[in-house]
mmCIF file of C-alpha atoms in Angstrom:
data_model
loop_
_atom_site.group_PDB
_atom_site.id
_atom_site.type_symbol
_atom_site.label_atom_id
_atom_site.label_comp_id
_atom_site.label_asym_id
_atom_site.label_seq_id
_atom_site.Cartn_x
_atom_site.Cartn_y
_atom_site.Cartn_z
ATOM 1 C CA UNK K 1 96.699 247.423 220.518
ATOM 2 C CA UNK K 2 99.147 245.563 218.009
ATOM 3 C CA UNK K 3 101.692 248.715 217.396
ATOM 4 C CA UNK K 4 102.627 248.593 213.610
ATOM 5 C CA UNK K 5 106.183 247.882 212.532
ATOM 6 C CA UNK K 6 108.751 250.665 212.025
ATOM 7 C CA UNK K 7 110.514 251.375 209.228
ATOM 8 C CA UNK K 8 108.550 248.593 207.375
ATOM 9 C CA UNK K 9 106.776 250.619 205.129
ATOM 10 C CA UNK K 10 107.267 248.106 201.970
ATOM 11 C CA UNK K 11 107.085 244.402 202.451
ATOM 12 C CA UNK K 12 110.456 242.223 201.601
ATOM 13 C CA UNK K 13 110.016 240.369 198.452
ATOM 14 C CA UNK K 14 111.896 237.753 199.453
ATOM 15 C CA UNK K 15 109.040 236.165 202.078
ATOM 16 C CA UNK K 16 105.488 234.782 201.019
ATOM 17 C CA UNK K 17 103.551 236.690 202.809
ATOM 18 C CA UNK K 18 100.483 234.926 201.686
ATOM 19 C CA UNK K 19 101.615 231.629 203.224
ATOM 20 C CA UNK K 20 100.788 231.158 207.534
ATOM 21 C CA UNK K 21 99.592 233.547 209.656
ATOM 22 C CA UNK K 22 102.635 236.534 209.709
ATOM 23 C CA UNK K 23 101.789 239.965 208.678
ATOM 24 C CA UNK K 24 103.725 242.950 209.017
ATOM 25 C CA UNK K 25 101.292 245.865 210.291
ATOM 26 C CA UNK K 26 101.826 248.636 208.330
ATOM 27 C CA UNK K 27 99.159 250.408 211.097
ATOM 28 C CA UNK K 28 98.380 250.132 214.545
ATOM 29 C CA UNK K 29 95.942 247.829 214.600
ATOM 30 C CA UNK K 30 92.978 246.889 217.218
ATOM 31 C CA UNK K 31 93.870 243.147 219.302
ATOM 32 C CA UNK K 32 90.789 240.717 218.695
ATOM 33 C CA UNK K 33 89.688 238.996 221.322
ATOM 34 C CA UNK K 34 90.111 235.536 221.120
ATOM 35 C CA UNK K 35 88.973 234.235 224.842
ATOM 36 C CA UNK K 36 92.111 233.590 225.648
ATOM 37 C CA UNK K 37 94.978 235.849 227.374
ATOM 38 C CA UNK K 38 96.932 238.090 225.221
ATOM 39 C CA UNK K 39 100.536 236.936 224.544
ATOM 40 C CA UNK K 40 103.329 238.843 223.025
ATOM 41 C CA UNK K 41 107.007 238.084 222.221
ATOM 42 C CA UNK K 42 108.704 241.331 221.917
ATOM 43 C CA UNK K 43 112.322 240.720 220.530
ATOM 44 C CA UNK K 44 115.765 242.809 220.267
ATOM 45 C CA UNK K 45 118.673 242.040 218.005
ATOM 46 C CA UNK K 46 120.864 244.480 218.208
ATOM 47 C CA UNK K 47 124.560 245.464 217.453
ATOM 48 C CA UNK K 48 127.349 243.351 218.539
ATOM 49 C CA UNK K 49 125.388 240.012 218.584
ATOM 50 C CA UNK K 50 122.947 241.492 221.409
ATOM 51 C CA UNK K 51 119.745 239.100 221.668
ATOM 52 C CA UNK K 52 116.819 239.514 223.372
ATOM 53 C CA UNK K 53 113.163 238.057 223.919
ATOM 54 C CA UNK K 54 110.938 238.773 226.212
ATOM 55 C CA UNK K 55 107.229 236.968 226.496
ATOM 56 C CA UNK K 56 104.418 239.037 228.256
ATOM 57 C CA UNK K 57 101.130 238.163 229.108
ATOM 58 C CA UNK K 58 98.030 240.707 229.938
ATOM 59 C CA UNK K 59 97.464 241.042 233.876
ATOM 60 C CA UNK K 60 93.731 240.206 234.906
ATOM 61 C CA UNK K 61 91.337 242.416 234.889
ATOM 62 C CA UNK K 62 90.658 244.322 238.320
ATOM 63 C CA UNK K 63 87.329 245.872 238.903
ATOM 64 C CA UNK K 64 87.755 248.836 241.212
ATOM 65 C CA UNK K 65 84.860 251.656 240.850
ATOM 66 C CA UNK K 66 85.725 254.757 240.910
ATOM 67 C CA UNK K 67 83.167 256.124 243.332
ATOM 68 C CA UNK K 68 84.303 253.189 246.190
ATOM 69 C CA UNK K 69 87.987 254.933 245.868
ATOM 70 C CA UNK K 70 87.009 258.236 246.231
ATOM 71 C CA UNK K 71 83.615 257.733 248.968
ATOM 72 C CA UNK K 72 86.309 258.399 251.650
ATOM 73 C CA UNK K 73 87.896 261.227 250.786
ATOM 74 C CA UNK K 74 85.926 264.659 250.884
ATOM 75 C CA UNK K 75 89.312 266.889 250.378
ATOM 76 C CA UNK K 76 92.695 265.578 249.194
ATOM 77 C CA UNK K 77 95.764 267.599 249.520
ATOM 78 C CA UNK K 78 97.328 267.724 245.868
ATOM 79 C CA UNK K 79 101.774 268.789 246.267
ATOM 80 C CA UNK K 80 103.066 270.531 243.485
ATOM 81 C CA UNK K 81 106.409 271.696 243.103
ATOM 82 C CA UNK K 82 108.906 273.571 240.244
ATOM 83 C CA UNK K 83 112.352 274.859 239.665
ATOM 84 C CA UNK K 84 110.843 278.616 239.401
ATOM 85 C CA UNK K 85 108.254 280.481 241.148
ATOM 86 C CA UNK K 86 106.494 281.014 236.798
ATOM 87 C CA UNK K 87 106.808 277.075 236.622
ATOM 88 C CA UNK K 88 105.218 276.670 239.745
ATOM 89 C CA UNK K 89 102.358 279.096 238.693
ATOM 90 C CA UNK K 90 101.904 277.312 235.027
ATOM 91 C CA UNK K 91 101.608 273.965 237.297
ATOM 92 C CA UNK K 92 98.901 275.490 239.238
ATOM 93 C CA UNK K 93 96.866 276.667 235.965
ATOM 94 C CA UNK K 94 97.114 273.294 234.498
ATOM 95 C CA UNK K 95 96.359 271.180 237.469
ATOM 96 C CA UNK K 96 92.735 273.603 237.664
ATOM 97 C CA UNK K 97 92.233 272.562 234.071
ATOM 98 C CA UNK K 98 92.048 268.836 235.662
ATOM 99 C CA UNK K 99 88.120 267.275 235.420
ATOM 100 C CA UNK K 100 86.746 266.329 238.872
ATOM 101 C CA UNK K 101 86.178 262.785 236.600
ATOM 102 C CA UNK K 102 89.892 262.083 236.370
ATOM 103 C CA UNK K 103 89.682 261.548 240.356
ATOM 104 C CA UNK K 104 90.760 263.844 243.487
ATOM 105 C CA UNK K 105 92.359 260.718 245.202
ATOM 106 C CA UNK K 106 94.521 259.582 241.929
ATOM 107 C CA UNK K 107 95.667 262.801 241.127
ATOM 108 C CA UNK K 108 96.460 263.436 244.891
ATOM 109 C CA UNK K 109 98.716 260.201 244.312
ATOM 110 C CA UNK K 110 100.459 260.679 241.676
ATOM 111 C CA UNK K 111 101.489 263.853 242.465
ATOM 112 C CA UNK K 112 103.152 262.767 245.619
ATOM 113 C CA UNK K 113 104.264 259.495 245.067
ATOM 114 C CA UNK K 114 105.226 259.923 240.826
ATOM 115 C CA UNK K 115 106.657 263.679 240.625
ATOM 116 C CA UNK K 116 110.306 265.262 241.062
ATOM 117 C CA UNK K 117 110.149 267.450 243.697
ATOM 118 C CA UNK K 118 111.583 270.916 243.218
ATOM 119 C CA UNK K 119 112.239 273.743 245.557
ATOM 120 C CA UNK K 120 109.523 275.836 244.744
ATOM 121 C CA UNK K 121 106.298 273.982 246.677
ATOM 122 C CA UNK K 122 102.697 274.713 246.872
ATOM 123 C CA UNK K 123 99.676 272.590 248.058
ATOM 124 C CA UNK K 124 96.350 272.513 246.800
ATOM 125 C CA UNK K 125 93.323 270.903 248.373
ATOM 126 C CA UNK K 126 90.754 269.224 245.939
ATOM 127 C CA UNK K 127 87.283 269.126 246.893
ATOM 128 C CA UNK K 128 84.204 269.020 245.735
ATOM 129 C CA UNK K 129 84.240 273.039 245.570
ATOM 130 C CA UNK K 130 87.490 272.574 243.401
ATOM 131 C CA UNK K 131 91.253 273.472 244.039
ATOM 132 C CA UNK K 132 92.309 275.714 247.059
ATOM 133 C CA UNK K 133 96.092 276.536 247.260
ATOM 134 C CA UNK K 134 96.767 276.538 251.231
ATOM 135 C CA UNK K 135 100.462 276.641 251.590
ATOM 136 C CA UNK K 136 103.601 278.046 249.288
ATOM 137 C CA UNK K 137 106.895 278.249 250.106
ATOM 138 C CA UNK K 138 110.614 277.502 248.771
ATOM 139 C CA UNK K 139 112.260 275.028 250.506
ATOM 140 C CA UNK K 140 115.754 275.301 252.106
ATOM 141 C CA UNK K 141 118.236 273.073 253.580
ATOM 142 C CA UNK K 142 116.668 269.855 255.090
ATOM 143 C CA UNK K 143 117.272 268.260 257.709
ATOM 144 C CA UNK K 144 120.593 266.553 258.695
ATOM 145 C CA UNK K 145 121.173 263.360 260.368
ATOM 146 C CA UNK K 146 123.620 261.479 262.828
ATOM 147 C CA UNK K 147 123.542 257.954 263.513
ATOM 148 C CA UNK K 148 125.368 257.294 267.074
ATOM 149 C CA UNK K 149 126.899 254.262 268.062
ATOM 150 C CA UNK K 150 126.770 252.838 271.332
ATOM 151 C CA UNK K 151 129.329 251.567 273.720
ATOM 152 C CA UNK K 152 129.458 248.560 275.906
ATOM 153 C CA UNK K 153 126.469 247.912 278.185
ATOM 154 C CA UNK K 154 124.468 248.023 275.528
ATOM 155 C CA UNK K 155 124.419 244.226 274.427
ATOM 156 C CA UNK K 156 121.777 241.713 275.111
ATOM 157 C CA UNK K 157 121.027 238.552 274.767
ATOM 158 C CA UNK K 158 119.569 237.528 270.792
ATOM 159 C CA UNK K 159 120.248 241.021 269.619
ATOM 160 C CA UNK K 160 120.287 240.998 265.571
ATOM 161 C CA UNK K 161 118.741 236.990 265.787
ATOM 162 C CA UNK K 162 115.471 238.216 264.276
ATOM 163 C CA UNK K 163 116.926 241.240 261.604
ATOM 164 C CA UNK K 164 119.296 237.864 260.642
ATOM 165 C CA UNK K 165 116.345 235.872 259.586
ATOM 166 C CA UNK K 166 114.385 238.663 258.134
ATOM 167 C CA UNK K 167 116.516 241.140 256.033
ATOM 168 C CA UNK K 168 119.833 239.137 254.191
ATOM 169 C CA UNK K 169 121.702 242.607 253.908
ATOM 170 C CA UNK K 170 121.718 242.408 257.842
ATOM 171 C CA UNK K 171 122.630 238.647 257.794
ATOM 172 C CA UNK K 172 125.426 238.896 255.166
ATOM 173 C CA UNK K 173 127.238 241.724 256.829
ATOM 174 C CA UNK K 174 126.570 240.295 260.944
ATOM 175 C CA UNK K 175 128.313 237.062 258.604
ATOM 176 C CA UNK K 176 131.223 238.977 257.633
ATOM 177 C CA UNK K 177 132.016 240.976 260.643
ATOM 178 C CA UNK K 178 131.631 237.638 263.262
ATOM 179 C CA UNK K 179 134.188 235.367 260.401
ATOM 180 C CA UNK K 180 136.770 238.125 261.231
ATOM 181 C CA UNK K 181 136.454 238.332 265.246
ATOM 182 C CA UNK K 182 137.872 236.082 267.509
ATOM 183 C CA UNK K 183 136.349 233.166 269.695
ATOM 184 C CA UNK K 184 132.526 231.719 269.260
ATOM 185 C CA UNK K 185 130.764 235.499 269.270
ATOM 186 C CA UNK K 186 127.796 234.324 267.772
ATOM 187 C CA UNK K 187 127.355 231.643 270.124
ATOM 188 C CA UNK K 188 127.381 233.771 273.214
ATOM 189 C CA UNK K 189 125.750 236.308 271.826
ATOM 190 C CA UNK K 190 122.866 234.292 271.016
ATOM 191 C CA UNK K 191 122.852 231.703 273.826
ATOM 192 C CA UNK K 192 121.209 232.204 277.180
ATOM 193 C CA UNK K 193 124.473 232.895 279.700
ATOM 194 C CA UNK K 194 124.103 236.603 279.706
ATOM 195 C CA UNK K 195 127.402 237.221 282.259
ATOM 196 C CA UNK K 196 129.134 235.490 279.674
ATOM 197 C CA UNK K 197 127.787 238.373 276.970
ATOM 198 C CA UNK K 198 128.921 240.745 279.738
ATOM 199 C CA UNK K 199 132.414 239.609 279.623
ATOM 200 C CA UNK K 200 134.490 242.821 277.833
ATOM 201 C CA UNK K 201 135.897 240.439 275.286
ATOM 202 C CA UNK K 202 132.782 239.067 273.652
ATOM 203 C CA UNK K 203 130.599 242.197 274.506
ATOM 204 C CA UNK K 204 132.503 244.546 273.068
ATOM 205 C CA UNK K 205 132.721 242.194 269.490
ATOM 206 C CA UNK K 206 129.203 241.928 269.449
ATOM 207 C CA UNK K 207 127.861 245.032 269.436
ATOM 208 C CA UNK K 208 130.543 245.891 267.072
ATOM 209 C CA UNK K 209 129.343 243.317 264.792
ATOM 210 C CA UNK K 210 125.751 244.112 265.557
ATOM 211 C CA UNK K 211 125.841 247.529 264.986
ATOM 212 C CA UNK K 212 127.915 247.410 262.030
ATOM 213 C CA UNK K 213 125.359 244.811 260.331
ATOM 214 C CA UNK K 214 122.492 247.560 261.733
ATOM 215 C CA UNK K 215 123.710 250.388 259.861
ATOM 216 C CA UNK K 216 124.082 248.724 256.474
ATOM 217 C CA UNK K 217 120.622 247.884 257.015
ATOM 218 C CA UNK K 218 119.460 251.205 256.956
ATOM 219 C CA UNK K 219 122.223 252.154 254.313
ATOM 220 C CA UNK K 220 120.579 249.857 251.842
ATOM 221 C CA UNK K 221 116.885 251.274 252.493
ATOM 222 C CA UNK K 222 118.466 254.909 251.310
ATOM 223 C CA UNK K 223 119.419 256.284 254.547
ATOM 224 C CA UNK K 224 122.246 258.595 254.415
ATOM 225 C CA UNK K 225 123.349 260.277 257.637
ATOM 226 C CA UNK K 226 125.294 263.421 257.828
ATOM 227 C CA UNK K 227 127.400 262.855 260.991
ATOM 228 C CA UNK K 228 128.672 259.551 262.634
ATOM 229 C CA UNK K 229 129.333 259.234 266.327
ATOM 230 C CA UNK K 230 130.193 256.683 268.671
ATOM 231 C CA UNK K 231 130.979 255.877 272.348
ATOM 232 C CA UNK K 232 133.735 253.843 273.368
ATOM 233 C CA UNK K 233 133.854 250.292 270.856
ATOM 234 C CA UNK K 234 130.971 252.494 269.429
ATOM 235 C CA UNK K 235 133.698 255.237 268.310
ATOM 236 C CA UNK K 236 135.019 252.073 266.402
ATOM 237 C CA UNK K 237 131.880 251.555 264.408
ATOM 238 C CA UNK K 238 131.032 255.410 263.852
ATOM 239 C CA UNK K 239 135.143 255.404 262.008
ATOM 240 C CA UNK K 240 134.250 252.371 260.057
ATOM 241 C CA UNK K 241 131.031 253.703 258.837
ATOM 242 C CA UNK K 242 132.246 256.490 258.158
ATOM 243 C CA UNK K 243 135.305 255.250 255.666
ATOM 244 C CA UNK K 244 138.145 255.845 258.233
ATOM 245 C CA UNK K 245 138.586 251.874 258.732
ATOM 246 C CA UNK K 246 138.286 249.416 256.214
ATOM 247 C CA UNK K 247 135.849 246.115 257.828
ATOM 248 C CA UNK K 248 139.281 244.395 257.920
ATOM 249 C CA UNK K 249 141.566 247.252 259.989
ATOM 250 C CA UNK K 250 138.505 248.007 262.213
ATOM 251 C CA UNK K 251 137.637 243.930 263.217
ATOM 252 C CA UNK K 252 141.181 243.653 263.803
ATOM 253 C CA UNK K 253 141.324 246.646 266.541
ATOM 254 C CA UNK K 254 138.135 245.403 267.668
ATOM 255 C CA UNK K 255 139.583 242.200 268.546
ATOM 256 C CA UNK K 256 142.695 243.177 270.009
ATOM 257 C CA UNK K 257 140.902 246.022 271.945
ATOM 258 C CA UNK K 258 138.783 243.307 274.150
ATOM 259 C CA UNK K 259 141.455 240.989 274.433
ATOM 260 C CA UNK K 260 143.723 243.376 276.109
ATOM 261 C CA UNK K 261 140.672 244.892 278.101
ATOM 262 C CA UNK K 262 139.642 241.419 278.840
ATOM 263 C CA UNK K 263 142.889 240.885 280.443
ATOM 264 C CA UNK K 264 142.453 243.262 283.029
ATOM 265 C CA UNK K 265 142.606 242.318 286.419
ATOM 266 C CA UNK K 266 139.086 241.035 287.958
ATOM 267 C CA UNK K 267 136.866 242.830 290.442
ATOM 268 C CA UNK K 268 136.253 245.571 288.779
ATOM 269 C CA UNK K 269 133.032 247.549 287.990
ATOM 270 C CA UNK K 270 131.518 250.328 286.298
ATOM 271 C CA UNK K 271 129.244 252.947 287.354
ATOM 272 C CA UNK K 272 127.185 255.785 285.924
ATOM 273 C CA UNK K 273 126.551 258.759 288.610
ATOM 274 C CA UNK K 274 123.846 261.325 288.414
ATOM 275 C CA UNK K 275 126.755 264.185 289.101
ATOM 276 C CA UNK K 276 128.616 266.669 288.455
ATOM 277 C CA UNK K 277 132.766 266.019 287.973
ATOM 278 C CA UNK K 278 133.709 268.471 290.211
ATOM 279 C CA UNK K 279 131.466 266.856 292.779
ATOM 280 C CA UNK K 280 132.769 263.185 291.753
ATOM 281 C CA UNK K 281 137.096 263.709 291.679
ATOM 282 C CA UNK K 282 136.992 264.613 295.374
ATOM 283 C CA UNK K 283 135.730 261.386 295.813
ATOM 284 C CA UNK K 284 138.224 259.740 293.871
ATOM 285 C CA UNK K 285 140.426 261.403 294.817
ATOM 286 C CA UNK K 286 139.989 259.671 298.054
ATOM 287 C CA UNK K 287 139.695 256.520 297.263
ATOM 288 C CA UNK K 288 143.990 256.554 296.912
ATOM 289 C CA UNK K 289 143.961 255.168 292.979
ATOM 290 C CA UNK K 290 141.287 252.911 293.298
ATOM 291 C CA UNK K 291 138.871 254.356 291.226
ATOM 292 C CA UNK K 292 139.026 256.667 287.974
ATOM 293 C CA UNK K 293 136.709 258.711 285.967
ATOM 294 C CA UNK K 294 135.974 256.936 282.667
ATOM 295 C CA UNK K 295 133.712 259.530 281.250
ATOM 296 C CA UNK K 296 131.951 262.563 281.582
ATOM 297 C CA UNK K 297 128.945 262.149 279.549
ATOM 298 C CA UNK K 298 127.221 265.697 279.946
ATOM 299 C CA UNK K 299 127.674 268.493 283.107
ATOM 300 C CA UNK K 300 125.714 266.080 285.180
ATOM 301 C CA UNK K 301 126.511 262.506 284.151
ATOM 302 C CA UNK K 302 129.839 261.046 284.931
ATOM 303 C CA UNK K 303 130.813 257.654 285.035
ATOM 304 C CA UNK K 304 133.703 256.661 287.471
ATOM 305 C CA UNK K 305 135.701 253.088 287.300
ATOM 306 C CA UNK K 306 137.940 250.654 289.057
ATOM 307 C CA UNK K 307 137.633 248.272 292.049
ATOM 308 C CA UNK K 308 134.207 246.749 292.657
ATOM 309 C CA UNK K 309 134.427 248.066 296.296
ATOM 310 C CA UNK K 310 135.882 251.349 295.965
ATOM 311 C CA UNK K 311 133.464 251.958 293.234
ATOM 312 C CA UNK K 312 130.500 251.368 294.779
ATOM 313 C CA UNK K 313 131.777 253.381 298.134
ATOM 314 C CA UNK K 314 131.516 256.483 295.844
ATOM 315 C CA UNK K 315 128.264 254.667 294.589
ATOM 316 C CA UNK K 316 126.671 254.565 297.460
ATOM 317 C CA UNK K 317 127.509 258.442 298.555
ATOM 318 C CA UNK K 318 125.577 259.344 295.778
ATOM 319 C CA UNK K 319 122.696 256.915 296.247
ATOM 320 C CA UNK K 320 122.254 258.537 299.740
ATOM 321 C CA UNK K 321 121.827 261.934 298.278
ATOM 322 C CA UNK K 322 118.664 260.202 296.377
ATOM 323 C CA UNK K 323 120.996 260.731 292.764
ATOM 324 C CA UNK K 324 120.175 258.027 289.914
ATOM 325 C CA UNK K 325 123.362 255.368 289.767
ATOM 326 C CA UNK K 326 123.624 252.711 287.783
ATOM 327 C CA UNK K 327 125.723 249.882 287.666
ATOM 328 C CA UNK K 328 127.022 248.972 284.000
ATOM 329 C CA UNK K 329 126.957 245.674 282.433
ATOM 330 C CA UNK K 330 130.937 245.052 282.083
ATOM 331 C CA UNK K 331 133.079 242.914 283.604
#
């Protein structure tokens, strides 16, 4: 349809209107077809020297029968929701006034997919029989989420390589955290030495980077979480997503958090024990300042640290009583 002009009611005097092919439609007027594709230039020229044109050209024509859309679907559930429980009900009455010829399956659609959604609910199911309300409701308080951040042990080699080539949020924010760390991060984290990774003062970098990079990610596909929460360089992460520590403040602690750990002597290791900590400090205890508990992760998960020796003494105590240990990847 060629939509008539507005506000045009009288031709100017001032153009020939008999000369060319212009005409100002004082009606909205049927498009002839011409064999060719329709082409419009709509045009704005508004206040303040604003100009605008825009060309548009009809889409081709897509044959899609009704019947082969709907052949599948023998009941289709049909969401409706309002602001009051009489809204809701006037909703109802006019979706029944729907023919069965306008399709089950669109309908269906556009209801879920097209509507603002309220917090008085119903569902109907459309069938051949006609509309069914099986479920009504007002909804309260959804669901809250908390992203946690993990600490060191978690890094591997490649982690983020394919998210970098696939999503450019990912890649411009893994870009901006690794220019503000220190030494070749990238480079270990993505080459193939995987005690080098290990190493507290690259490890604990990258999965700051990587994590960072991870959650604006799933920031910029709407994700909103509630709570943040972090372990160890994870704690890091969890304050910077969270607005406690600008990117700048929180690389820089980053940084000079694994140098200094990095500096610690070597021969040391880490290990999580399936145990209590009152079963675990005797054993420290023992071992005459050789060993410490680093965490207590839950009533029966503790992890103890120091010398590689001493550590694995305690270790080994547990591994006798058939308890789960695990040796973490630090260094």
């Amino acid at each position: 349809v060629l939509p008539r002009t507005l506000h045009a009611d009288v031709p100017s005097s001032h153009v020939d209107w008999t000369a060319g092919d212009v005409q100002v439609l004082m009606e909205n007027t049927a498009w002839p077809e011409t064999g060719r594709a329709r082409r419009a230039g709509v045009s704005s020229f508004g206040i303040s020297g604003t100009n605008a044109h825009v060309i548009l050209e009809a889409g081709p024509v897509v044959e899609q029968p009704v019947e082969s859309r709907e052949a599948p679907w023998g009941v289709v559930p049909w969401p409706v929701s309002a602001k009051s429980v009489a809204a809701l009900d006037a909703q109802i009455v006019r979706l029944r006034s729907v023919p069965d010829s306008g399709g089950r399956m669109d309908v269906g659609f556009s209801l879920a997919t097209s509507r603002s959604v309220f917090g008085h609910r119903a569902v109907l199911l459309a069938s051949d029989e006609g509309l069914v309300e099986v479920a009504r409701g007002e909804a309260g308080e959804g669901p809250r989420l908390g992203v946690v951040f993990s600490g060191q042990g978690a890094q591997r080699l490649g982690m983020g390589r394919e998210l970098y080539d696939r999503f450019p949020v990912f890649a411009e924010v893994l870009d901006s955290v690794l220019t503000q760390l220190d030494g070749p991060v990238r480079e270990v984290m993505w080459g193939e030495d995987a005690e080098e990774l290990s190493r507290t003062g690259y490890a604990q970098q990258a999965l700051f980077a990587v994590e960072v990079a991870l959650f604006r990610l799933v920031e910029s596909l709407g994700i909103r979480p509630d709570f943040v929460a972090g372990h160890s360089i994870g704690e890091v992460a969890a304050a910077h997503a969270a607005g406690v520590l600008s990117l700048v403040d929180a690389c820089a602690l980053v940084g000079a958090r694994a140098r200094l750990m990095q500096a610690l002597p070597v021969g040391g290791a880490m290990v999580a024990v399936q145990a209590g900590e009152d079963e675990v400090v005797p054993l420290v205890a023992g071992a005459s300042g050789r060993v410490s508990v680093a965490a207590v992760n839950g009533p029966s998960s503790v992890v103890i640290s120091g010398e590689e020796a001493a550590v694995l003494e305690i270790a080994a105590h547990f591994d006798a009583e058939e308890r789960r240990t695990k040796r973490l990847a630090v260094s």
